[in-house]
Each structure stands twice: as structure tokens, then as C-alpha cells.
Amino acid sequence: MSDLLEKLNVLLRASLNSLTSGGAERPPIAPERLGKPKDVDREIAALRKQLTEAIAQQEALQARIDDMERQIAEYVRQADAALLADDEARARYLITQKQRLEQRVLAQSESLRRYRDAASELMEQVNRLEALVAEARREAEIRAAAPIEAEPLPESQPSRPPALADVLRNVRERVEETLTPRPKPPAEDVPPTKTSPTSPKPTRSDDDDLAKRRARLSLPE
């Protein structure tokens, strides 16, 4: 999902930059380039909806990470209990599950970081867009209140640039084309509760973890 937000940010930033015009005495977006007001408002509302969904997804991802960290702590507690009960097979199994979950937490945490950065940039882009539209509309009101004599049109006119509403719609449609069904999350690993599992193939990481736990648990309190 962070890839989708990043793509949306790139397209939106490029589109806004192509529409803005320099100069302190001119609005960044010319009023005539806004398009129909209802079309502009609809596209801005669609971007706001994307932002709201992004924040919700960010919170859901953080909640999943919190759940995994709580499960890691539970694996640690159960592994210590298994060692105290001289059940090395179960302790090794629990440590393996803990290490797998720790790898998932690392990956999910990196995804969350990218997601937060992308959502923050999207918020800035949408705020900038709304400010540009408001400024262009104020300029249009000023022009309407004090109309000036129209200049004669040149014999050959350049092609008319697209309106802001059309540009935003194009951005939205291009992003929507990249949407694909989300894969179902893998099932959580649940430690056995009744019988000890078959001992997995030992690894150096498992052995190091077991040795550290034995040393810690054997210390006098």
C-alpha cells in the first residue's frame, strides 16, 4: 500500500508543478485552468478520501505490529517456562517461532515507516492543492469584480492546456489502475498447548538463544 501512496504522491506533485506558474504578481494556478468547480471539488474530495484511508491503514498496520510484539513476549515467557521444566524441544520450538515473528516485525516496521512518510507527504500535497485552488478562486472573484478589456486573440492559438479537474482525474484513474486485490495475511503461528512438538533442526541462533536463557535462568535471585 505504501507503493500506491508513493506513486500517488509522485503523480500529484508532478501535476501540480506543471500547473503552477511563477511570479509574485500572478496566482500559482490561473483561474481559467481550474475547470468546473464541482469537478475540482469532487477530485479533491477523492484525494481526501485516499488520505483518510491511508491513515486508517497506517493505524491498522501499527496495531498488527503491536500484536506481534505481544506474541513475541509471550513466546519468551513460554520458552523460559519450558526450559525450567527441562522441555528443551518445546523451548527450541518457541524460540524458533519468536525469531520468525521478529523478522516479520522488522519487515512490517519498515513498511510502516514508508507508509507514514507517504501519508505525510500526501497530506502536504492535498493541503497545497486546496490552498492553490482557493487562491485561484479568489483571483477569479477579483477579475469578475473588476473586468478588464479583453486582448485580441492571436491568429494562431496554442492548444489549450488541460484543466486542473482533468489533471486530478487523470492522476486518480492512473492510481486506481494499479490497485490489485490484497493477499490474505498469513495465519499466525500458535504454539502447542498439550504436547511438545517434534524438535526442529537445531540452528546456531537457536543454540545461542537457549544458552543465554539457561544462563539467565540459572542465576540466583
PDB file of C-alpha atoms in Angstrom:
ATOM      1  CA  MET A   1       0.000   0.000   0.000  1.00  0.00           C
ATOM      2  CA  SER A   2       2.906   2.374   0.639  1.00  0.00           C
ATOM      3  CA  ASP A   3       3.919   1.876  -3.013  1.00  0.00           C
ATOM      4  CA  LEU A   4       0.479   3.086  -4.072  1.00  0.00           C
ATOM      5  CA  LEU A   5       0.728   6.206  -1.913  1.00  0.00           C
ATOM      6  CA  GLU A   6       4.224   6.917  -3.181  1.00  0.00           C
ATOM      7  CA  LYS A   7       3.002   6.673  -6.778  1.00  0.00           C
ATOM      8  CA  LEU A   8       0.065   8.952  -5.983  1.00  0.00           C
ATOM      9  CA  ASN A   9       2.440  11.497  -4.449  1.00  0.00           C
ATOM     10  CA  VAL A  10       4.758  11.438  -7.469  1.00  0.00           C
ATOM     11  CA  LEU A  11       1.889  11.914  -9.928  1.00  0.00           C
ATOM     12  CA  LEU A  12       0.209  14.606  -7.847  1.00  0.00           C
ATOM     13  CA  ARG A  13       3.427  16.534  -7.266  1.00  0.00           C
ATOM     14  CA  ALA A  14       4.326  16.441 -10.961  1.00  0.00           C
ATOM     15  CA  SER A  15       0.819  17.528 -11.942  1.00  0.00           C
ATOM     16  CA  LEU A  16       0.770  20.466  -9.531  1.00  0.00           C
ATOM     17  CA  ASN A  17       4.215  21.585 -10.639  1.00  0.00           C
ATOM     18  CA  SER A  18       3.099  21.527 -14.267  1.00  0.00           C
ATOM     19  CA  LEU A  19       0.071  23.685 -13.450  1.00  0.00           C
ATOM     20  CA  THR A  20       1.729  26.323 -11.304  1.00  0.00           C
ATOM     21  CA  SER A  21       3.157  29.490 -12.795  1.00  0.00           C
ATOM     22  CA  GLY A  22       5.864  31.641 -11.276  1.00  0.00           C
ATOM     23  CA  GLY A  23       5.756  35.300 -10.465  1.00  0.00           C
ATOM     24  CA  ALA A  24       4.758  37.077  -7.279  1.00  0.00           C
ATOM     25  CA  GLU A  25       2.015  39.104  -9.008  1.00  0.00           C
ATOM     26  CA  ARG A  26       0.206  36.127 -10.505  1.00  0.00           C
ATOM     27  CA  PRO A  27      -1.635  33.277  -8.769  1.00  0.00           C
ATOM     28  CA  PRO A  28       0.189  29.921  -8.926  1.00  0.00           C
ATOM     29  CA  ILE A  29      -2.752  28.437 -10.863  1.00  0.00           C
ATOM     30  CA  ALA A  30      -4.605  30.650 -13.326  1.00  0.00           C
ATOM     31  CA  PRO A  31      -8.357  30.716 -12.568  1.00  0.00           C
ATOM     32  CA  GLU A  32      -9.231  29.642 -16.103  1.00  0.00           C
ATOM     33  CA  ARG A  33      -7.278  26.433 -15.566  1.00  0.00           C
ATOM     34  CA  LEU A  34      -9.377  25.221 -12.645  1.00  0.00           C
ATOM     35  CA  GLY A  35     -12.146  23.667 -14.698  1.00  0.00           C
ATOM     36  CA  LYS A  36     -15.695  23.237 -13.430  1.00  0.00           C
ATOM     37  CA  PRO A  37     -15.923  23.939  -9.679  1.00  0.00           C
ATOM     38  CA  LYS A  38     -17.903  20.773  -8.951  1.00  0.00           C
ATOM     39  CA  ASP A  39     -15.329  18.673 -10.827  1.00  0.00           C
ATOM     40  CA  VAL A  40     -12.431  20.198  -8.890  1.00  0.00           C
ATOM     41  CA  ASP A  41     -14.229  19.733  -5.572  1.00  0.00           C
ATOM     42  CA  ARG A  42     -15.046  16.119  -6.435  1.00  0.00           C
ATOM     43  CA  GLU A  43     -11.425  15.274  -7.209  1.00  0.00           C
ATOM     44  CA  ILE A  44     -10.158  16.997  -4.057  1.00  0.00           C
ATOM     45  CA  ALA A  45     -12.729  15.049  -2.035  1.00  0.00           C
ATOM     46  CA  ALA A  46     -11.436  11.833  -3.646  1.00  0.00           C
ATOM     47  CA  LEU A  47      -7.894  12.730  -2.565  1.00  0.00           C
ATOM     48  CA  ARG A  48      -9.113  13.462   0.953  1.00  0.00           C
ATOM     49  CA  LYS A  49     -10.750  10.038   0.985  1.00  0.00           C
ATOM     50  CA  GLN A  50      -7.450   8.463  -0.066  1.00  0.00           C
ATOM     51  CA  LEU A  51      -5.764  10.291   2.793  1.00  0.00           C
ATOM     52  CA  THR A  52      -8.365   9.119   5.313  1.00  0.00           C
ATOM     53  CA  GLU A  53      -7.963   5.525   4.134  1.00  0.00           C
ATOM     54  CA  ALA A  54      -4.180   5.854   4.313  1.00  0.00           C
ATOM     55  CA  ILE A  55      -4.346   6.970   7.939  1.00  0.00           C
ATOM     56  CA  ALA A  56      -6.694   4.078   8.767  1.00  0.00           C
ATOM     57  CA  GLN A  57      -4.361   1.579   7.081  1.00  0.00           C
ATOM     58  CA  GLN A  58      -1.424   3.066   8.960  1.00  0.00           C
ATOM     59  CA  GLU A  59      -3.208   2.595  12.282  1.00  0.00           C
ATOM     60  CA  ALA A  60      -4.159  -0.977  11.351  1.00  0.00           C
ATOM     61  CA  LEU A  61      -0.549  -1.790  10.462  1.00  0.00           C
ATOM     62  CA  GLN A  62       0.657  -0.371  13.771  1.00  0.00           C
ATOM     63  CA  ALA A  63      -1.929  -2.489  15.589  1.00  0.00           C
ATOM     64  CA  ARG A  64      -0.666  -5.640  13.822  1.00  0.00           C
ATOM     65  CA  ILE A  65       2.901  -4.825  14.837  1.00  0.00           C
ATOM     66  CA  ASP A  66       1.796  -4.297  18.439  1.00  0.00           C
ATOM     67  CA  ASP A  67       0.028  -7.675  18.391  1.00  0.00           C
ATOM     68  CA  MET A  68       3.137  -9.412  17.054  1.00  0.00           C
ATOM     69  CA  GLU A  69       5.329  -7.795  19.705  1.00  0.00           C
ATOM     70  CA  ARG A  70       2.957  -9.016  22.407  1.00  0.00           C
ATOM     71  CA  GLN A  71       3.125 -12.506  20.891  1.00  0.00           C
ATOM     72  CA  ILE A  72       6.927 -12.339  20.924  1.00  0.00           C
ATOM     73  CA  ALA A  73       6.846 -11.510  24.630  1.00  0.00           C
ATOM     74  CA  GLU A  74       4.527 -14.481  25.180  1.00  0.00           C
ATOM     75  CA  TYR A  75       6.896 -16.788  23.270  1.00  0.00           C
ATOM     76  CA  VAL A  76       9.730 -15.600  25.518  1.00  0.00           C
ATOM     77  CA  ARG A  77       7.708 -16.291  28.654  1.00  0.00           C
ATOM     78  CA  GLN A  78       6.705 -19.759  27.473  1.00  0.00           C
ATOM     79  CA  ALA A  79      10.253 -20.605  26.339  1.00  0.00           C
ATOM     80  CA  ASP A  80      11.603 -19.728  29.789  1.00  0.00           C
ATOM     81  CA  ALA A  81       8.917 -21.870  31.402  1.00  0.00           C
ATOM     82  CA  ALA A  82       9.783 -24.783  29.098  1.00  0.00           C
ATOM     83  CA  LEU A  83      13.475 -24.560  29.997  1.00  0.00           C
ATOM     84  CA  LEU A  84      12.656 -24.532  33.696  1.00  0.00           C
ATOM     85  CA  ALA A  85      10.612 -27.686  33.075  1.00  0.00           C
ATOM     86  CA  ASP A  86      13.554 -29.295  31.173  1.00  0.00           C
ATOM     87  CA  ASP A  87      11.442 -29.416  27.995  1.00  0.00           C
ATOM     88  CA  GLU A  88      14.138 -28.400  25.513  1.00  0.00           C
ATOM     89  CA  ALA A  89      12.148 -29.468  22.439  1.00  0.00           C
ATOM     90  CA  ARG A  90       9.296 -27.130  23.284  1.00  0.00           C
ATOM     91  CA  ALA A  91      11.671 -24.329  24.259  1.00  0.00           C
ATOM     92  CA  ARG A  92      13.508 -24.654  20.951  1.00  0.00           C
ATOM     93  CA  TYR A  93      10.224 -24.600  19.043  1.00  0.00           C
ATOM     94  CA  LEU A  94       9.079 -21.455  20.840  1.00  0.00           C
ATOM     95  CA  ILE A  95      12.389 -19.711  20.241  1.00  0.00           C
ATOM     96  CA  THR A  96      12.176 -20.541  16.535  1.00  0.00           C
ATOM     97  CA  GLN A  97       8.671 -19.081  16.389  1.00  0.00           C
ATOM     98  CA  LYS A  98       9.852 -15.978  18.241  1.00  0.00           C
ATOM     99  CA  GLN A  99      12.700 -15.419  15.801  1.00  0.00           C
ATOM    100  CA  ARG A 100      10.404 -15.825  12.803  1.00  0.00           C
ATOM    101  CA  LEU A 101       7.973 -13.331  14.258  1.00  0.00           C
ATOM    102  CA  GLU A 102      10.799 -10.894  14.986  1.00  0.00           C
ATOM    103  CA  GLN A 103      11.730 -10.971  11.293  1.00  0.00           C
ATOM    104  CA  ARG A 104       8.141 -10.180  10.385  1.00  0.00           C
ATOM    105  CA  VAL A 105       8.103  -7.295  12.846  1.00  0.00           C
ATOM    106  CA  LEU A 106      11.229  -5.858  11.218  1.00  0.00           C
ATOM    107  CA  ALA A 107       9.661  -6.065   7.763  1.00  0.00           C
ATOM    108  CA  GLN A 108       6.335  -4.641   8.923  1.00  0.00           C
ATOM    109  CA  SER A 109       8.067  -1.816  10.797  1.00  0.00           C
ATOM    110  CA  GLU A 110       9.896  -0.794   7.628  1.00  0.00           C
ATOM    111  CA  SER A 111       6.592  -0.866   5.731  1.00  0.00           C
ATOM    112  CA  LEU A 112       5.030   1.296   8.432  1.00  0.00           C
ATOM    113  CA  ARG A 113       7.865   3.824   8.186  1.00  0.00           C
ATOM    114  CA  ARG A 114       7.396   4.123   4.422  1.00  0.00           C
ATOM    115  CA  TYR A 115       3.644   4.313   4.872  1.00  0.00           C
ATOM    116  CA  ARG A 116       3.902   7.141   7.390  1.00  0.00           C
ATOM    117  CA  ASP A 117       6.259   9.102   5.157  1.00  0.00           C
ATOM    118  CA  ALA A 118       3.987   8.661   2.135  1.00  0.00           C
ATOM    119  CA  ALA A 119       0.838   9.564   4.085  1.00  0.00           C
ATOM    120  CA  SER A 120       2.525  12.666   5.493  1.00  0.00           C
ATOM    121  CA  GLU A 121       3.567  13.790   2.022  1.00  0.00           C
ATOM    122  CA  LEU A 122       0.075  13.139   0.671  1.00  0.00           C
ATOM    123  CA  MET A 123      -1.376  15.338   3.406  1.00  0.00           C
ATOM    124  CA  GLU A 124       1.017  18.130   2.434  1.00  0.00           C
ATOM    125  CA  GLN A 125       0.136  17.728  -1.244  1.00  0.00           C
ATOM    126  CA  VAL A 126      -3.613  17.866  -0.603  1.00  0.00           C
ATOM    127  CA  ASN A 127      -3.245  20.904   1.662  1.00  0.00           C
ATOM    128  CA  ARG A 128      -1.148  22.603  -1.008  1.00  0.00           C
ATOM    129  CA  LEU A 129      -3.724  21.758  -3.655  1.00  0.00           C
ATOM    130  CA  GLU A 130      -6.582  23.201  -1.616  1.00  0.00           C
ATOM    131  CA  ALA A 131      -4.594  26.380  -0.981  1.00  0.00           C
ATOM    132  CA  LEU A 132      -3.841  26.762  -4.700  1.00  0.00           C
ATOM    133  CA  VAL A 133      -7.481  26.262  -5.635  1.00  0.00           C
ATOM    134  CA  ALA A 134      -8.650  28.766  -3.008  1.00  0.00           C
ATOM    135  CA  GLU A 135      -6.137  31.332  -4.263  1.00  0.00           C
ATOM    136  CA  ALA A 136      -7.172  30.830  -7.880  1.00  0.00           C
ATOM    137  CA  ARG A 137     -10.839  31.234  -6.951  1.00  0.00           C
ATOM    138  CA  ARG A 138     -10.099  34.460  -5.091  1.00  0.00           C
ATOM    139  CA  GLU A 139      -8.308  35.733  -8.178  1.00  0.00           C
ATOM    140  CA  ALA A 140     -11.319  34.808 -10.292  1.00  0.00           C
ATOM    141  CA  GLU A 141     -13.590  36.808  -7.972  1.00  0.00           C
ATOM    142  CA  ILE A 142     -11.280  39.822  -8.234  1.00  0.00           C
ATOM    143  CA  ARG A 143     -11.316  39.613 -12.013  1.00  0.00           C
ATOM    144  CA  ALA A 144     -15.094  39.312 -12.058  1.00  0.00           C
ATOM    145  CA  ALA A 145     -15.463  42.379  -9.842  1.00  0.00           C
ATOM    146  CA  ALA A 146     -13.114  44.488 -11.972  1.00  0.00           C
ATOM    147  CA  PRO A 147     -13.207  43.137 -15.537  1.00  0.00           C
ATOM    148  CA  ILE A 148     -10.549  44.308 -17.910  1.00  0.00           C
ATOM    149  CA  GLU A 149     -10.781  44.747 -21.628  1.00  0.00           C
ATOM    150  CA  ALA A 150     -10.019  41.502 -23.366  1.00  0.00           C
ATOM    151  CA  GLU A 151      -6.937  41.441 -25.547  1.00  0.00           C
ATOM    152  CA  PRO A 152      -7.400  40.438 -29.194  1.00  0.00           C
ATOM    153  CA  LEU A 153      -6.737  36.772 -29.789  1.00  0.00           C
ATOM    154  CA  PRO A 154      -3.738  35.905 -31.957  1.00  0.00           C
ATOM    155  CA  GLU A 155      -4.396  34.366 -35.342  1.00  0.00           C
ATOM    156  CA  SER A 156      -2.928  31.024 -34.287  1.00  0.00           C
ATOM    157  CA  GLN A 157      -3.639  29.893 -30.739  1.00  0.00           C
ATOM    158  CA  PRO A 158      -1.655  27.208 -28.942  1.00  0.00           C
ATOM    159  CA  SER A 159      -3.511  24.143 -27.775  1.00  0.00           C
ATOM    160  CA  ARG A 160      -5.423  24.768 -24.566  1.00  0.00           C
ATOM    161  CA  PRO A 161      -3.765  23.155 -21.520  1.00  0.00           C
ATOM    162  CA  PRO A 162      -5.840  20.690 -19.507  1.00  0.00           C
ATOM    163  CA  ALA A 163      -7.908  21.983 -16.605  1.00  0.00           C
ATOM    164  CA  LEU A 164      -6.952  21.153 -13.035  1.00  0.00           C
ATOM    165  CA  ALA A 165     -10.013  18.938 -12.628  1.00  0.00           C
ATOM    166  CA  ASP A 166      -8.961  16.879 -15.659  1.00  0.00           C
ATOM    167  CA  VAL A 167      -5.390  16.588 -14.392  1.00  0.00           C
ATOM    168  CA  LEU A 168      -6.549  15.390 -10.980  1.00  0.00           C
ATOM    169  CA  ARG A 169      -8.964  12.910 -12.521  1.00  0.00           C
ATOM    170  CA  ASN A 170      -6.141  11.521 -14.647  1.00  0.00           C
ATOM    171  CA  VAL A 171      -3.967  11.106 -11.543  1.00  0.00           C
ATOM    172  CA  ARG A 172      -6.761   9.295  -9.703  1.00  0.00           C
ATOM    173  CA  GLU A 173      -7.501   6.979 -12.624  1.00  0.00           C
ATOM    174  CA  ARG A 174      -3.844   6.072 -13.090  1.00  0.00           C
ATOM    175  CA  VAL A 175      -3.531   5.207  -9.413  1.00  0.00           C
ATOM    176  CA  GLU A 176      -6.741   3.170  -9.458  1.00  0.00           C
ATOM    177  CA  GLU A 177      -5.361   1.118 -12.345  1.00  0.00           C
ATOM    178  CA  THR A 178      -2.584  -0.136 -10.083  1.00  0.00           C
ATOM    179  CA  LEU A 179      -4.965  -1.412  -7.418  1.00  0.00           C
ATOM    180  CA  THR A 180      -4.973  -5.185  -7.059  1.00  0.00           C
ATOM    181  CA  PRO A 181      -6.738  -7.442  -4.557  1.00  0.00           C
ATOM    182  CA  ARG A 182      -4.781  -7.595  -1.325  1.00  0.00           C
ATOM    183  CA  PRO A 183      -3.424 -11.027  -0.379  1.00  0.00           C
ATOM    184  CA  LYS A 184      -4.735 -12.530   2.809  1.00  0.00           C
ATOM    185  CA  PRO A 185      -2.288 -12.218   5.720  1.00  0.00           C
ATOM    186  CA  PRO A 186      -0.582 -15.474   6.723  1.00  0.00           C
ATOM    187  CA  ALA A 187      -2.044 -17.313   9.673  1.00  0.00           C
ATOM    188  CA  GLU A 188      -0.384 -16.619  12.987  1.00  0.00           C
ATOM    189  CA  ASP A 189       1.868 -19.328  14.374  1.00  0.00           C
ATOM    190  CA  VAL A 190       0.283 -20.727  17.530  1.00  0.00           C
ATOM    191  CA  PRO A 191       2.469 -22.668  19.952  1.00  0.00           C
ATOM    192  CA  PRO A 192       1.256 -26.126  21.004  1.00  0.00           C
ATOM    193  CA  THR A 193      -0.559 -26.341  24.308  1.00  0.00           C
ATOM    194  CA  LYS A 194      -0.838 -30.060  25.056  1.00  0.00           C
ATOM    195  CA  THR A 195       2.108 -31.996  23.678  1.00  0.00           C
ATOM    196  CA  SER A 196       5.606 -30.932  22.798  1.00  0.00           C
ATOM    197  CA  PRO A 197       6.321 -30.791  19.055  1.00  0.00           C
ATOM    198  CA  THR A 198       8.979 -32.728  17.284  1.00  0.00           C
ATOM    199  CA  SER A 199      12.254 -30.957  17.878  1.00  0.00           C
ATOM    200  CA  PRO A 200      13.179 -28.802  14.850  1.00  0.00           C
ATOM    201  CA  LYS A 201      16.603 -28.968  13.319  1.00  0.00           C
ATOM    202  CA  PRO A 202      18.912 -27.015  15.657  1.00  0.00           C
ATOM    203  CA  THR A 203      20.428 -23.794  14.418  1.00  0.00           C
ATOM    204  CA  ARG A 204      23.270 -21.729  15.826  1.00  0.00           C
ATOM    205  CA  SER A 205      20.840 -18.909  16.559  1.00  0.00           C
ATOM    206  CA  ASP A 206      18.572 -21.284  18.495  1.00  0.00           C
ATOM    207  CA  ASP A 207      21.514 -22.715  20.424  1.00  0.00           C
ATOM    208  CA  ASP A 208      22.803 -19.253  21.327  1.00  0.00           C
ATOM    209  CA  ASP A 209      19.360 -18.179  22.499  1.00  0.00           C
ATOM    210  CA  LEU A 210      18.896 -21.338  24.566  1.00  0.00           C
ATOM    211  CA  ALA A 211      22.330 -20.967  26.142  1.00  0.00           C
ATOM    212  CA  LYS A 212      21.652 -17.358  27.133  1.00  0.00           C
ATOM    213  CA  ARG A 213      18.306 -18.285  28.632  1.00  0.00           C
ATOM    214  CA  ARG A 214      19.767 -21.186  30.609  1.00  0.00           C
ATOM    215  CA  ALA A 215      22.467 -18.907  31.967  1.00  0.00           C
ATOM    216  CA  ARG A 216      19.962 -16.226  32.920  1.00  0.00           C
ATOM    217  CA  LEU A 217      17.506 -18.649  34.498  1.00  0.00           C
ATOM    218  CA  SER A 218      20.254 -20.377  36.486  1.00  0.00           C
ATOM    219  CA  LEU A 219      21.364 -17.161  38.182  1.00  0.00           C
ATOM    220  CA  PRO A 220      20.359 -16.973  41.847  1.00  0.00           C
ATOM    221  CA  GLU A 221      17.661 -14.434  42.564  1.00  0.00           C
TER     222      GLU A 221
END
